[in-house]
Coordinates of C-alpha atoms in Angstrom, one line a residue:
Chain K
L1 CA 94.8 178.4 53.7
A2 CA 96.7 177.5 56.9
K3 CA 100.2 176.5 56.6
T4 CA 101.1 173.0 58.0
T5 CA 104.4 171.7 59.2
Q6 CA 105.4 167.9 59.4
P7 CA 108.5 165.8 59.7
I8 CA 110.3 165.6 56.3
S9 CA 110.8 161.5 57.0
M10 CA 110.2 159.0 59.5
D11 CA 111.5 155.3 59.6
S12 CA 109.4 152.3 61.3
Y13 CA 109.3 148.5 61.3
E14 CA 106.7 146.2 60.6
G15 CA 103.9 145.6 63.1
Q16 CA 104.8 149.0 65.1
E17 CA 102.3 152.0 65.7
V18 CA 103.3 155.1 63.6
N19 CA 102.3 158.5 64.7
I20 CA 102.8 161.4 62.4
T21 CA 102.3 164.9 63.8
C22 CA 101.4 167.8 61.9
S23 CA 101.5 171.4 63.2
H24 CA 98.9 174.1 61.9
N25 CA 99.2 176.9 64.5
N26 CA 97.1 179.3 62.2
I27 CA 94.1 176.9 61.6
A28 CA 91.0 178.7 61.3
T29 CA 87.7 178.0 63.0
N30 CA 86.0 176.7 59.8
D31 CA 89.2 174.6 58.7
Y32 CA 89.1 170.7 58.9
I33 CA 92.2 168.5 59.0
T34 CA 92.7 165.9 56.3
W35 CA 95.3 163.5 55.6
Y36 CA 96.4 162.1 52.3
Q37 CA 98.7 159.1 51.4
Q38 CA 100.7 159.0 48.1
F39 CA 102.7 155.8 46.6
P40 CA 105.4 156.4 44.2
S41 CA 104.1 157.2 40.8
Q42 CA 100.7 157.4 42.0
G43 CA 98.4 160.2 42.9
P44 CA 97.5 161.0 46.5
R45 CA 94.6 159.1 48.0
F46 CA 92.2 160.4 50.8
I47 CA 92.9 158.8 54.1
I48 CA 91.0 160.6 57.0
Q49 CA 89.6 164.0 57.8
G50 CA 88.6 165.4 61.1
Y51 CA 87.7 168.7 63.1
K52 CA 88.2 167.9 66.6
T53 CA 88.9 165.1 69.2
K54 CA 89.2 161.7 67.6
V55 CA 88.4 160.2 64.2
T56 CA 88.8 156.5 63.4
N57 CA 88.4 154.4 60.0
E58 CA 89.5 151.2 58.9
V59 CA 92.7 152.6 57.8
A60 CA 94.0 155.2 60.3
S61 CA 93.0 157.3 63.4
L62 CA 93.2 160.9 63.7
F63 CA 94.0 162.8 66.9
I64 CA 93.1 166.5 67.3
P65 CA 93.6 168.3 70.6
A66 CA 91.2 170.8 72.0
D67 CA 93.3 173.9 70.7
R68 CA 93.6 172.3 67.1
K69 CA 97.0 173.8 66.5
S70 CA 98.1 170.2 65.7
S71 CA 96.9 166.7 64.7
T72 CA 98.4 163.2 64.8
L73 CA 97.8 160.8 62.2
S74 CA 98.1 157.2 63.9
L75 CA 98.8 154.1 61.5
P76 CA 98.3 150.9 63.7
R77 CA 100.5 147.8 63.0
V78 CA 102.2 149.1 59.8
S79 CA 103.4 146.8 57.0
L80 CA 105.8 147.4 54.3
S81 CA 102.9 148.4 51.9
D82 CA 102.4 151.5 54.1
T83 CA 105.7 152.9 52.9
A84 CA 104.3 156.3 51.3
V85 CA 104.3 159.9 51.6
Y86 CA 101.8 161.4 54.0
Y87 CA 100.3 164.8 53.5
C88 CA 98.5 167.0 56.2
L89 CA 96.2 169.6 54.8
V90 CA 93.8 172.1 56.4
A91 CA 91.0 173.6 54.6
I92 CA 87.3 174.2 54.9
T93 CA 85.3 171.4 53.6
G94 CA 83.1 171.6 50.6
G95 CA 83.3 170.3 47.3
G96 CA 85.6 171.9 44.9
N97 CA 88.1 173.2 47.4
K98 CA 91.4 174.0 46.4
L99 CA 93.8 172.0 48.6
T100 CA 97.4 172.8 49.3
F101 CA 99.8 169.9 49.5
G102 CA 103.2 170.5 51.3
T103 CA 105.9 168.1 50.8
G104 CA 104.7 165.6 53.3
T105 CA 106.2 163.0 55.4
Q106 CA 108.0 160.1 53.8
L107 CA 107.2 157.2 55.8
K108 CA 109.6 153.9 55.4
V109 CA 108.8 150.8 56.9
E110 CA 111.1 147.9 57.1
L111 CA 111.0 144.3 58.0
Chain S
S1 CA 83.2 156.8 43.1
Q2 CA 84.9 158.6 40.5
T3 CA 87.4 157.2 37.8
I4 CA 90.0 159.6 36.4
H5 CA 91.7 158.5 33.2
Q6 CA 94.9 160.2 32.0
W7 CA 97.0 159.6 29.0
P8 CA 99.7 159.2 28.0
A9 CA 101.3 157.4 31.0
T10 CA 104.7 158.6 30.1
L11 CA 106.1 161.0 27.6
V12 CA 109.5 162.2 26.3
Q13 CA 109.6 165.5 24.6
P14 CA 112.2 167.9 23.2
V15 CA 112.6 171.4 24.5
G16 CA 110.3 173.8 22.4
S17 CA 107.9 171.1 21.2
P18 CA 104.1 171.4 22.0
L19 CA 102.3 169.3 24.8
S20 CA 99.0 168.0 25.3
L21 CA 97.7 166.0 28.2
E22 CA 94.2 164.7 28.5
C23 CA 92.2 163.8 31.5
T24 CA 88.6 162.3 31.5
V25 CA 86.4 161.7 34.3
E26 CA 83.7 159.0 34.9
G27 CA 81.3 158.3 37.5
T28 CA 80.3 161.9 38.3
S29 CA 78.8 165.0 36.5
N30 CA 79.7 168.7 36.9
P31 CA 82.8 168.1 38.9
N32 CA 85.7 170.6 39.6
L33 CA 88.9 169.6 37.9
Y34 CA 92.4 170.3 38.8
W35 CA 95.9 169.9 37.3
Y36 CA 98.9 169.4 39.5
R37 CA 102.6 169.1 38.8
Q38 CA 104.7 167.4 41.1
A39 CA 108.7 167.5 40.8
A40 CA 110.8 164.8 41.8
G41 CA 110.8 164.6 45.6
R42 CA 108.5 167.6 46.1
G43 CA 104.9 168.2 47.0
L44 CA 102.0 168.9 44.4
Q45 CA 101.8 172.3 42.8
L46 CA 98.3 173.3 41.7
L47 CA 98.5 174.7 38.3
F48 CA 94.9 175.0 37.0
Y49 CA 91.4 174.3 38.2
S50 CA 88.0 174.7 36.5
V51 CA 84.7 174.9 38.0
G52 CA 82.8 174.2 34.7
I53 CA 83.1 174.1 30.9
G54 CA 85.3 176.8 29.5
Q55 CA 86.2 178.1 33.1
I56 CA 89.7 177.8 33.9
S57 CA 91.6 179.7 36.7
S58 CA 95.5 179.6 36.6
E59 CA 97.4 179.5 39.9
V60 CA 100.9 179.8 38.6
P61 CA 101.9 181.9 35.8
Q62 CA 103.8 179.8 33.1
N63 CA 103.9 178.5 29.5
L64 CA 101.3 176.1 30.2
S65 CA 97.5 176.5 29.6
A66 CA 94.5 174.4 30.2
S67 CA 91.1 174.0 28.6
R68 CA 87.8 172.3 29.6
P69 CA 86.0 171.6 26.2
Q70 CA 83.6 169.4 27.8
D71 CA 82.1 168.5 31.4
R72 CA 84.3 165.6 32.3
Q73 CA 87.4 166.6 30.1
F74 CA 90.4 168.7 31.1
I75 CA 93.4 169.3 28.9
L76 CA 96.7 170.7 29.7
S77 CA 98.6 172.2 26.9
S78 CA 101.8 174.2 26.0
K79 CA 103.0 175.4 22.7
K80 CA 106.6 175.2 23.7
L81 CA 108.1 173.1 26.3
L82 CA 110.8 174.1 28.7
L83 CA 113.2 171.8 30.6
S84 CA 111.5 173.0 34.0
D85 CA 108.3 171.6 32.7
S86 CA 109.5 168.0 33.5
G87 CA 107.6 166.3 36.2
F88 CA 104.7 164.1 37.3
Y89 CA 101.2 165.7 36.1
L90 CA 98.2 164.7 37.9
C91 CA 94.6 165.4 37.1
A92 CA 92.2 165.3 40.1
S93 CA 88.3 165.7 40.4
T94 CA 86.0 166.6 43.2
P95 CA 82.1 166.8 43.3
R96 CA 80.9 170.3 43.0
A97 CA 77.9 169.6 45.3
S98 CA 78.5 170.4 48.9
S99 CA 80.3 167.7 50.7
S100 CA 81.7 167.3 54.2
Y101 CA 85.0 165.7 53.1
N102 CA 88.0 167.4 51.3
E103 CA 88.3 164.4 49.0
Q104 CA 89.9 164.7 45.7
F105 CA 90.0 161.7 43.4
F106 CA 93.4 161.4 41.4
G107 CA 94.2 159.9 38.1
P108 CA 97.3 157.7 37.5
G109 CA 99.4 160.8 36.3
T110 CA 101.6 161.5 33.4
R111 CA 105.4 161.3 33.8
L112 CA 106.7 164.0 31.3
T113 CA 110.5 164.3 30.6
V114 CA 111.5 167.4 28.6
L115 CA 115.1 166.7 27.1

């Protein structure tokens, strides 16, 4: 499984756009990039997944450059409730995969 | 979607005592099941995963064990707890069938404190 590197923490204010970048220099051709969100004392929750270019859903956008060696999770207009840990993972798709969660990025949103 | 049940929610146990954490899954059949542990301020560590009844793979050598007596039941056990076993234990499930998403569904977790 490709190793990922992301900032340990980030701070933001309500209403701002937050971009969290993840580096995955050794990503393999068949790997997809997946992001999870975890609130305190809860299990992680799937946010978004992509292979290349841009993916957008009701929660976030994921930007992936052509070389796929990094990706950026974009959260538009964050609120206090977006305070959480965000994990970037890379793995092949398919039900039943083993996923490796790093330490993630602790996002703190303030008023 | 799948629903994962875990119990108990919190547990305080003395060192050397046994452990049994249970996880059950609703809303899917034949899932892959996982046990993770999360120490305070750390990421998730995969402990065990199972692709079917009686099939268990261990990721980390330790004094913990896992069993899958039924398709949608996954149990984490220990005969003698260590202080280092303290943490937040999460059960997760994912459909076995081919999927285009690496989406695992997590249970509410069990907070274990070993004293």
